[in-house]
Amino acid sequence: PLLTGTCEWRRPLSPPPPTMPRGGGSRHSKNAGTMGVENMTYMEKRQLGFGTVKERLGKDTVKEFDACALGLTHAKDPVITPEGVLYDKEHILQCLLHQKKDIARKLKVYEGQEAKEQVKAVSDQHLAHEEHVAQFHRDNHGAGMYSEVDHGTAAAAGEVAGEGGEKHV
């Protein structure tokens, strides 16, 4: 029918397309997280260190193919370990010589410390023995009667003083 005035065309209403019930059907995108990392929270990923660049390595940190692992120079007399690490024989000998000198130096320091400890132990033992002897004399002779006097000198002095009379012992 022709309408006068405004032109409106209306489509007949069709039924809506069928919808899939919730929770069913193919949900491929939800099954993509099989690696374990996808199911972590942002904080868990940060704590494990995912996605963070801690340090960038430059070209100077990677040695050349024919470089010695000790000297980082071209190996003139190459020696290879079973693990595949390349060394120069000269650098190995220099390293061993340096280690030998370092061990000898540390051994001298250790022996010096041991000698000091032995001297201190002997000194402590001697002081303990003197204290033991002094305690013995205090217990057996009374508190004020014993004095630390060399008996050999006292006897000689007594003989000299007592030449005209009797000996004091």
mmCIF file of N, CA and C in Angstrom, residues 30-139:
data_model
loop_
_atom_site.group_PDB
_atom_site.id
_atom_site.type_symbol
_atom_site.label_atom_id
_atom_site.label_comp_id
_atom_site.label_asym_id
_atom_site.label_seq_id
_atom_site.Cartn_x
_atom_site.Cartn_y
_atom_site.Cartn_z
ATOM 1 N N LYS A 30 38.578 -20.921 26.182
ATOM 2 C CA LYS A 30 38.709 -21.168 27.606
ATOM 3 C C LYS A 30 39.644 -22.332 27.893
ATOM 4 N N ASN A 31 39.914 -23.171 26.915
ATOM 5 C CA ASN A 31 40.777 -24.328 27.122
ATOM 6 C C ASN A 31 42.206 -24.074 26.663
ATOM 7 N N ALA A 32 42.521 -22.871 26.281
ATOM 8 C CA ALA A 32 43.848 -22.588 25.733
ATOM 9 C C ALA A 32 44.915 -22.553 26.806
ATOM 10 N N GLY A 33 44.585 -22.361 28.034
ATOM 11 C CA GLY A 33 45.581 -22.218 29.093
ATOM 12 C C GLY A 33 46.068 -23.524 29.663
ATOM 13 N N THR A 34 46.743 -24.320 28.870
ATOM 14 C CA THR A 34 47.214 -25.619 29.346
ATOM 15 C C THR A 34 48.632 -25.550 29.905
ATOM 16 N N MET A 35 49.305 -24.409 29.760
ATOM 17 C CA MET A 35 50.691 -24.321 30.198
ATOM 18 C C MET A 35 50.805 -24.019 31.684
ATOM 19 N N GLY A 36 49.809 -23.513 32.317
ATOM 20 C CA GLY A 36 49.858 -23.222 33.738
ATOM 21 C C GLY A 36 50.076 -21.762 34.043
ATOM 22 N N VAL A 37 50.778 -21.042 33.182
ATOM 23 C CA VAL A 37 51.061 -19.636 33.431
ATOM 24 C C VAL A 37 49.827 -18.787 33.171
ATOM 25 N N GLU A 38 48.979 -19.205 32.260
ATOM 26 C CA GLU A 38 47.831 -18.405 31.883
ATOM 27 C C GLU A 38 46.828 -18.281 33.014
ATOM 28 N N ASN A 39 46.829 -19.192 33.944
ATOM 29 C CA ASN A 39 45.854 -19.186 35.024
ATOM 30 C C ASN A 39 46.352 -18.461 36.262
ATOM 31 N N MET A 40 47.542 -17.839 36.173
ATOM 32 C CA MET A 40 48.080 -17.138 37.327
ATOM 33 C C MET A 40 47.617 -15.691 37.331
ATOM 34 N N THR A 41 47.578 -15.123 38.512
ATOM 35 C CA THR A 41 47.251 -13.708 38.619
ATOM 36 C C THR A 41 48.478 -12.878 38.270
ATOM 37 N N TYR A 42 48.267 -11.586 38.116
ATOM 38 C CA TYR A 42 49.357 -10.672 37.779
ATOM 39 C C TYR A 42 50.430 -10.697 38.870
ATOM 40 N N MET A 43 50.013 -10.707 40.116
ATOM 41 C CA MET A 43 50.965 -10.687 41.224
ATOM 42 C C MET A 43 51.791 -11.973 41.262
ATOM 43 N N GLU A 44 51.167 -13.116 41.004
ATOM 44 C CA GLU A 44 51.902 -14.390 40.987
ATOM 45 C C GLU A 44 52.937 -14.410 39.873
ATOM 46 N N LYS A 45 52.574 -13.887 38.714
ATOM 47 C CA LYS A 45 53.534 -13.833 37.608
ATOM 48 C C LYS A 45 54.702 -12.932 37.946
ATOM 49 N N ARG A 46 54.447 -11.795 38.578
ATOM 50 C CA ARG A 46 55.522 -10.869 38.954
ATOM 51 C C ARG A 46 56.457 -11.505 39.981
ATOM 52 N N GLN A 47 55.907 -12.261 40.937
ATOM 53 C CA GLN A 47 56.732 -12.904 41.954
ATOM 54 C C GLN A 47 57.613 -13.989 41.353
ATOM 55 N N LEU A 48 57.128 -14.680 40.331
ATOM 56 C CA LEU A 48 57.921 -15.723 39.680
ATOM 57 C C LEU A 48 58.897 -15.159 38.655
ATOM 58 N N GLY A 49 58.744 -13.885 38.305
ATOM 59 C CA GLY A 49 59.682 -13.256 37.395
ATOM 60 C C GLY A 49 59.301 -13.346 35.939
ATOM 61 N N PHE A 50 58.066 -13.679 35.613
ATOM 62 C CA PHE A 50 57.644 -13.737 34.225
ATOM 63 C C PHE A 50 57.514 -12.340 33.655
ATOM 64 N N GLY A 51 58.015 -12.157 32.456
ATOM 65 C CA GLY A 51 57.823 -10.908 31.757
ATOM 66 C C GLY A 51 58.669 -9.759 32.254
ATOM 67 N N THR A 52 59.680 -10.035 33.043
ATOM 68 C CA THR A 52 60.534 -8.960 33.524
ATOM 69 C C THR A 52 61.920 -9.127 32.923
ATOM 70 N N VAL A 53 62.521 -8.050 32.548
ATOM 71 C CA VAL A 53 63.879 -8.075 32.021
ATOM 72 C C VAL A 53 64.775 -7.542 33.117
ATOM 73 N N LYS A 54 65.554 -8.407 33.714
ATOM 74 C CA LYS A 54 66.420 -8.006 34.807
ATOM 75 C C LYS A 54 67.717 -7.409 34.278
ATOM 76 N N GLU A 55 68.277 -8.015 33.226
ATOM 77 C CA GLU A 55 69.561 -7.567 32.728
ATOM 78 C C GLU A 55 69.668 -7.908 31.254
ATOM 79 N N ARG A 56 70.148 -6.989 30.486
ATOM 80 C CA ARG A 56 70.378 -7.239 29.076
ATOM 81 C C ARG A 56 71.856 -7.492 28.860
ATOM 82 N N LEU A 57 72.170 -8.551 28.135
ATOM 83 C CA LEU A 57 73.553 -8.905 27.881
ATOM 84 C C LEU A 57 73.978 -8.345 26.533
ATOM 85 N N GLY A 58 75.132 -7.700 26.526
ATOM 86 C CA GLY A 58 75.644 -7.132 25.290
ATOM 87 C C GLY A 58 76.567 -8.094 24.570
ATOM 88 N N LYS A 59 77.113 -7.628 23.450
ATOM 89 C CA LYS A 59 77.993 -8.469 22.649
ATOM 90 C C LYS A 59 79.297 -8.779 23.383
ATOM 91 N N ASP A 60 79.728 -7.862 24.222
ATOM 92 C CA ASP A 60 80.989 -8.060 24.923
ATOM 93 C C ASP A 60 80.901 -9.123 26.022
ATOM 94 N N THR A 61 79.702 -9.559 26.387
ATOM 95 C CA THR A 61 79.582 -10.587 27.414
ATOM 96 C C THR A 61 79.687 -11.995 26.857
ATOM 97 N N VAL A 62 79.582 -12.139 25.537
ATOM 98 C CA VAL A 62 79.674 -13.452 24.908
ATOM 99 C C VAL A 62 81.047 -13.563 24.257
ATOM 100 N N LYS A 63 81.820 -14.585 24.666
ATOM 101 C CA LYS A 63 83.173 -14.705 24.115
ATOM 102 C C LYS A 63 83.129 -15.310 22.715
ATOM 103 N N GLU A 64 84.200 -15.082 22.002
ATOM 104 C CA GLU A 64 84.286 -15.613 20.654
ATOM 105 C C GLU A 64 84.429 -17.125 20.687
ATOM 106 N N PHE A 65 84.207 -17.739 19.536
ATOM 107 C CA PHE A 65 84.204 -19.195 19.454
ATOM 108 C C PHE A 65 85.562 -19.794 19.811
ATOM 109 N N ASP A 66 86.644 -19.156 19.370
ATOM 110 C CA ASP A 66 87.982 -19.709 19.598
ATOM 111 C C ASP A 66 88.707 -19.017 20.749
ATOM 112 N N ALA A 67 87.988 -18.360 21.655
ATOM 113 C CA ALA A 67 88.605 -17.630 22.754
ATOM 114 C C ALA A 67 88.765 -18.525 23.978
ATOM 115 N N CYS A 68 89.862 -18.307 24.699
ATOM 116 C CA CYS A 68 90.127 -19.035 25.940
ATOM 117 C C CYS A 68 89.148 -18.558 27.008
ATOM 118 N N ALA A 69 88.650 -19.478 27.826
ATOM 119 C CA ALA A 69 87.690 -19.119 28.865
ATOM 120 C C ALA A 69 88.352 -18.364 30.010
ATOM 121 N N LEU A 70 89.672 -18.485 30.170
ATOM 122 C CA LEU A 70 90.365 -17.765 31.235
ATOM 123 C C LEU A 70 90.852 -16.395 30.775
ATOM 124 N N GLY A 71 91.491 -16.331 29.624
ATOM 125 C CA GLY A 71 92.076 -15.083 29.162
ATOM 126 C C GLY A 71 91.209 -14.296 28.217
ATOM 127 N N LEU A 72 90.154 -14.900 27.687
ATOM 128 C CA LEU A 72 89.240 -14.279 26.720
ATOM 129 C C LEU A 72 89.975 -13.760 25.485
ATOM 130 N N THR A 73 91.080 -14.408 25.150
ATOM 131 C CA THR A 73 91.829 -14.081 23.935
ATOM 132 C C THR A 73 91.887 -15.321 23.063
ATOM 133 N N HIS A 74 92.411 -15.153 21.864
ATOM 134 C CA HIS A 74 92.539 -16.282 20.938
ATOM 135 C C HIS A 74 93.464 -17.338 21.563
ATOM 136 N N ALA A 75 93.029 -18.583 21.597
ATOM 137 C CA ALA A 75 93.808 -19.661 22.200
ATOM 138 C C ALA A 75 94.903 -20.104 21.234
ATOM 139 N N LYS A 76 96.174 -19.928 21.658
ATOM 140 C CA LYS A 76 97.306 -20.318 20.808
ATOM 141 C C LYS A 76 97.578 -21.814 20.905
ATOM 142 N N ASP A 77 97.500 -22.340 22.119
ATOM 143 C CA ASP A 77 97.705 -23.771 22.353
ATOM 144 C C ASP A 77 96.430 -24.301 23.025
ATOM 145 N N PRO A 78 95.374 -24.580 22.238
ATOM 146 C CA PRO A 78 94.065 -24.880 22.839
ATOM 147 C C PRO A 78 93.997 -26.249 23.509
ATOM 148 N N VAL A 79 93.273 -26.271 24.626
ATOM 149 C CA VAL A 79 92.979 -27.493 25.369
ATOM 150 C C VAL A 79 91.476 -27.457 25.643
ATOM 151 N N ILE A 80 90.810 -28.585 25.381
ATOM 152 C CA ILE A 80 89.353 -28.624 25.528
ATOM 153 C C ILE A 80 88.980 -29.625 26.607
ATOM 154 N N THR A 81 88.066 -29.237 27.486
ATOM 155 C CA THR A 81 87.586 -30.133 28.532
ATOM 156 C C THR A 81 86.522 -31.057 27.957
ATOM 157 N N PRO A 82 86.191 -32.127 28.662
ATOM 158 C CA PRO A 82 85.116 -33.017 28.185
ATOM 159 C C PRO A 82 83.766 -32.313 28.052
ATOM 160 N N GLU A 83 83.555 -31.222 28.800
ATOM 161 C CA GLU A 83 82.303 -30.473 28.705
ATOM 162 C C GLU A 83 82.299 -29.534 27.507
ATOM 163 N N GLY A 84 83.461 -29.352 26.862
ATOM 164 C CA GLY A 84 83.535 -28.503 25.683
ATOM 165 C C GLY A 84 84.025 -27.097 25.946
ATOM 166 N N VAL A 85 84.629 -26.842 27.093
ATOM 167 C CA VAL A 85 85.146 -25.518 27.412
ATOM 168 C C VAL A 85 86.570 -25.420 26.873
ATOM 169 N N LEU A 86 86.863 -24.346 26.152
ATOM 170 C CA LEU A 86 88.150 -24.147 25.505
ATOM 171 C C LEU A 86 89.056 -23.292 26.393
ATOM 172 N N TYR A 87 90.283 -23.782 26.623
ATOM 173 C CA TYR A 87 91.285 -23.063 27.404
ATOM 174 C C TYR A 87 92.574 -22.987 26.611
ATOM 175 N N ASP A 88 93.407 -22.014 26.954
ATOM 176 C CA ASP A 88 94.748 -21.923 26.418
ATOM 177 C C ASP A 88 95.682 -22.527 27.462
ATOM 178 N N LYS A 89 96.607 -23.377 27.045
ATOM 179 C CA LYS A 89 97.480 -24.076 27.983
ATOM 180 C C LYS A 89 98.291 -23.085 28.817
ATOM 181 N N GLU A 90 98.732 -21.994 28.209
ATOM 182 C CA GLU A 90 99.507 -20.985 28.930
ATOM 183 C C GLU A 90 98.689 -20.358 30.059
ATOM 184 N N HIS A 91 97.418 -20.069 29.779
ATOM 185 C CA HIS A 91 96.564 -19.479 30.805
ATOM 186 C C HIS A 91 96.292 -20.470 31.936
ATOM 187 N N ILE A 92 96.168 -21.737 31.609
ATOM 188 C CA ILE A 92 95.965 -22.748 32.649
ATOM 189 C C ILE A 92 97.164 -22.787 33.584
ATOM 190 N N LEU A 93 98.375 -22.800 33.017
ATOM 191 C CA LEU A 93 99.586 -22.858 33.838
ATOM 192 C C LEU A 93 99.731 -21.587 34.684
ATOM 193 N N GLN A 94 99.414 -20.426 34.121
ATOM 194 C CA GLN A 94 99.475 -19.183 34.895
ATOM 195 C C GLN A 94 98.478 -19.210 36.052
ATOM 196 N N CYS A 95 97.300 -19.736 35.796
ATOM 197 C CA CYS A 95 96.281 -19.817 36.832
ATOM 198 C C CYS A 95 96.710 -20.766 37.950
ATOM 199 N N LEU A 96 97.272 -21.906 37.580
ATOM 200 C CA LEU A 96 97.736 -22.861 38.587
ATOM 201 C C LEU A 96 98.883 -22.284 39.415
ATOM 202 N N LEU A 97 99.802 -21.570 38.780
ATOM 203 C CA LEU A 97 100.911 -20.951 39.493
ATOM 204 C C LEU A 97 100.397 -19.891 40.467
ATOM 205 N N HIS A 98 99.431 -19.095 40.021
ATOM 206 C CA HIS A 98 98.839 -18.078 40.897
ATOM 207 C C HIS A 98 98.153 -18.737 42.098
ATOM 208 N N GLN A 99 97.417 -19.814 41.860
ATOM 209 C CA GLN A 99 96.745 -20.516 42.955
ATOM 210 C C GLN A 99 97.757 -21.105 43.927
ATOM 211 N N LYS A 100 98.867 -21.633 43.411
ATOM 212 C CA LYS A 100 99.901 -22.221 44.274
ATOM 213 C C LYS A 100 100.513 -21.157 45.181
ATOM 214 N N LYS A 101 100.807 -19.974 44.616
ATOM 215 C CA LYS A 101 101.365 -18.885 45.423
ATOM 216 C C LYS A 101 100.358 -18.410 46.462
ATOM 217 N N ASP A 102 99.095 -18.337 46.090
ATOM 218 C CA ASP A 102 98.059 -17.898 47.015
ATOM 219 C C ASP A 102 97.895 -18.891 48.164
ATOM 220 N N ILE A 103 97.959 -20.167 47.859
ATOM 221 C CA ILE A 103 97.847 -21.200 48.902
ATOM 222 C C ILE A 103 99.038 -21.127 49.843
ATOM 223 N N ALA A 104 100.263 -20.916 49.308
ATOM 224 C CA ALA A 104 101.456 -20.803 50.153
ATOM 225 C C ALA A 104 101.351 -19.590 51.076
ATOM 226 N N ARG A 105 100.848 -18.470 50.555
ATOM 227 C CA ARG A 105 100.683 -17.271 51.376
ATOM 228 C C ARG A 105 99.676 -17.513 52.499
ATOM 229 N N LYS A 106 98.561 -18.142 52.175
ATOM 230 C CA LYS A 106 97.547 -18.428 53.191
ATOM 231 C C LYS A 106 98.065 -19.419 54.224
ATOM 232 N N LEU A 107 98.915 -20.368 53.800
ATOM 233 C CA LEU A 107 99.484 -21.341 54.732
ATOM 234 C C LEU A 107 100.413 -20.650 55.727
ATOM 235 N N LYS A 108 101.209 -19.671 55.263
ATOM 236 C CA LYS A 108 102.085 -18.933 56.180
ATOM 237 C C LYS A 108 101.276 -18.157 57.207
ATOM 238 N N VAL A 109 100.204 -17.534 56.766
ATOM 239 C CA VAL A 109 99.338 -16.801 57.693
ATOM 240 C C VAL A 109 98.733 -17.756 58.713
ATOM 241 N N TYR A 110 98.292 -18.915 58.260
ATOM 242 C CA TYR A 110 97.696 -19.912 59.158
ATOM 243 C C TYR A 110 98.717 -20.404 60.175
ATOM 244 N N GLU A 111 99.940 -20.700 59.717
ATOM 245 C CA GLU A 111 100.979 -21.187 60.636
ATOM 246 C C GLU A 111 101.331 -20.120 61.663
ATOM 247 N N GLY A 112 101.350 -18.846 61.255
ATOM 248 C CA GLY A 112 101.602 -17.757 62.206
ATOM 249 C C GLY A 112 100.519 -17.678 63.267
ATOM 250 N N GLN A 113 99.275 -17.841 62.863
ATOM 251 C CA GLN A 113 98.168 -17.824 63.817
ATOM 252 C C GLN A 113 98.256 -19.005 64.772
ATOM 253 N N GLU A 114 98.605 -20.169 64.241
ATOM 254 C CA GLU A 114 98.731 -21.355 65.086
ATOM 255 C C GLU A 114 99.857 -21.177 66.105
ATOM 256 N N ALA A 115 100.990 -20.578 65.689
ATOM 257 C CA ALA A 115 102.108 -20.352 66.609
ATOM 258 C C ALA A 115 101.694 -19.395 67.723
ATOM 259 N N LYS A 116 100.943 -18.318 67.365
ATOM 260 C CA LYS A 116 100.468 -17.385 68.390
ATOM 261 C C LYS A 116 99.538 -18.078 69.370
ATOM 262 N N GLU A 117 98.673 -18.936 68.861
ATOM 263 C CA GLU A 117 97.744 -19.655 69.746
ATOM 264 C C GLU A 117 98.488 -20.614 70.667
ATOM 265 N N GLN A 118 99.551 -21.263 70.166
ATOM 266 C CA GLN A 118 100.331 -22.167 71.012
ATOM 267 C C GLN A 118 101.056 -21.401 72.107
ATOM 268 N N VAL A 119 101.643 -20.248 71.770
ATOM 269 C CA VAL A 119 102.327 -19.435 72.774
ATOM 270 C C VAL A 119 101.341 -18.973 73.829
ATOM 271 N N LYS A 120 100.164 -18.573 73.401
ATOM 272 C CA LYS A 120 99.146 -18.134 74.358
ATOM 273 C C LYS A 120 98.689 -19.294 75.238
ATOM 274 N N ALA A 121 98.550 -20.486 74.665
ATOM 275 C CA ALA A 121 98.136 -21.646 75.456
ATOM 276 C C ALA A 121 99.189 -21.996 76.498
ATOM 277 N N VAL A 122 100.481 -21.945 76.109
ATOM 278 C CA VAL A 122 101.558 -22.247 77.063
ATOM 279 C C VAL A 122 101.585 -21.185 78.155
ATOM 280 N N SER A 123 101.411 -19.917 77.784
ATOM 281 C CA SER A 123 101.394 -18.835 78.761
ATOM 282 C C SER A 123 100.231 -19.000 79.735
ATOM 283 N N ASP A 124 99.050 -19.316 79.198
ATOM 284 C CA ASP A 124 97.882 -19.536 80.061
ATOM 285 C C ASP A 124 98.099 -20.727 81.000
ATOM 286 N N GLN A 125 98.734 -21.764 80.492
ATOM 287 C CA GLN A 125 99.007 -22.950 81.308
ATOM 288 C C GLN A 125 100.010 -22.615 82.410
ATOM 289 N N HIS A 126 101.027 -21.811 82.085
ATOM 290 C CA HIS A 126 102.027 -21.420 83.078
ATOM 291 C C HIS A 126 101.394 -20.546 84.160
ATOM 292 N N LEU A 127 100.529 -19.591 83.757
ATOM 293 C CA LEU A 127 99.843 -18.748 84.740
ATOM 294 C C LEU A 127 98.915 -19.579 85.628
ATOM 295 N N ALA A 128 98.255 -20.563 85.049
ATOM 296 C CA ALA A 128 97.374 -21.418 85.847
ATOM 297 C C ALA A 128 98.188 -22.232 86.855
ATOM 298 N N HIS A 129 99.369 -22.693 86.444
ATOM 299 C CA HIS A 129 100.224 -23.461 87.356
ATOM 300 C C HIS A 129 100.728 -22.574 88.496
ATOM 301 N N GLU A 130 101.135 -21.339 88.178
ATOM 302 C CA GLU A 130 101.588 -20.419 89.225
ATOM 303 C C GLU A 130 100.468 -20.096 90.195
ATOM 304 N N GLU A 131 99.261 -19.902 89.680
ATOM 305 C CA GLU A 131 98.113 -19.638 90.543
ATOM 306 C C GLU A 131 97.820 -20.837 91.448
ATOM 307 N N HIS A 132 97.974 -22.034 90.878
ATOM 308 C CA HIS A 132 97.755 -23.258 91.657
ATOM 309 C C HIS A 132 98.779 -23.359 92.785
ATOM 310 N N VAL A 133 100.055 -23.068 92.494
ATOM 311 C CA VAL A 133 101.110 -23.117 93.518
ATOM 312 C C VAL A 133 100.850 -22.054 94.582
ATOM 313 N N ALA A 134 100.463 -20.853 94.164
ATOM 314 C CA ALA A 134 100.178 -19.791 95.134
ATOM 315 C C ALA A 134 99.000 -20.177 96.016
ATOM 316 N N GLN A 135 97.976 -20.787 95.446
ATOM 317 C CA GLN A 135 96.817 -21.234 96.230
ATOM 318 C C GLN A 135 97.232 -22.312 97.224
ATOM 319 N N PHE A 136 98.124 -23.198 96.793
ATOM 320 C CA PHE A 136 98.626 -24.249 97.693
ATOM 321 C C PHE A 136 99.340 -23.636 98.903
ATOM 322 N N HIS A 137 100.203 -22.644 98.643
ATOM 323 C CA HIS A 137 100.934 -22.014 99.738
ATOM 324 C C HIS A 137 100.001 -21.208 100.634
ATOM 325 N N ARG A 138 98.989 -20.580 100.082
ATOM 326 C CA ARG A 138 98.029 -19.848 100.908
ATOM 327 C C ARG A 138 97.262 -20.815 101.806
ATOM 328 N N ASP A 139 96.900 -21.958 101.258
ATOM 329 C CA ASP A 139 96.143 -22.936 102.053
ATOM 330 C C ASP A 139 97.003 -23.565 103.138
#
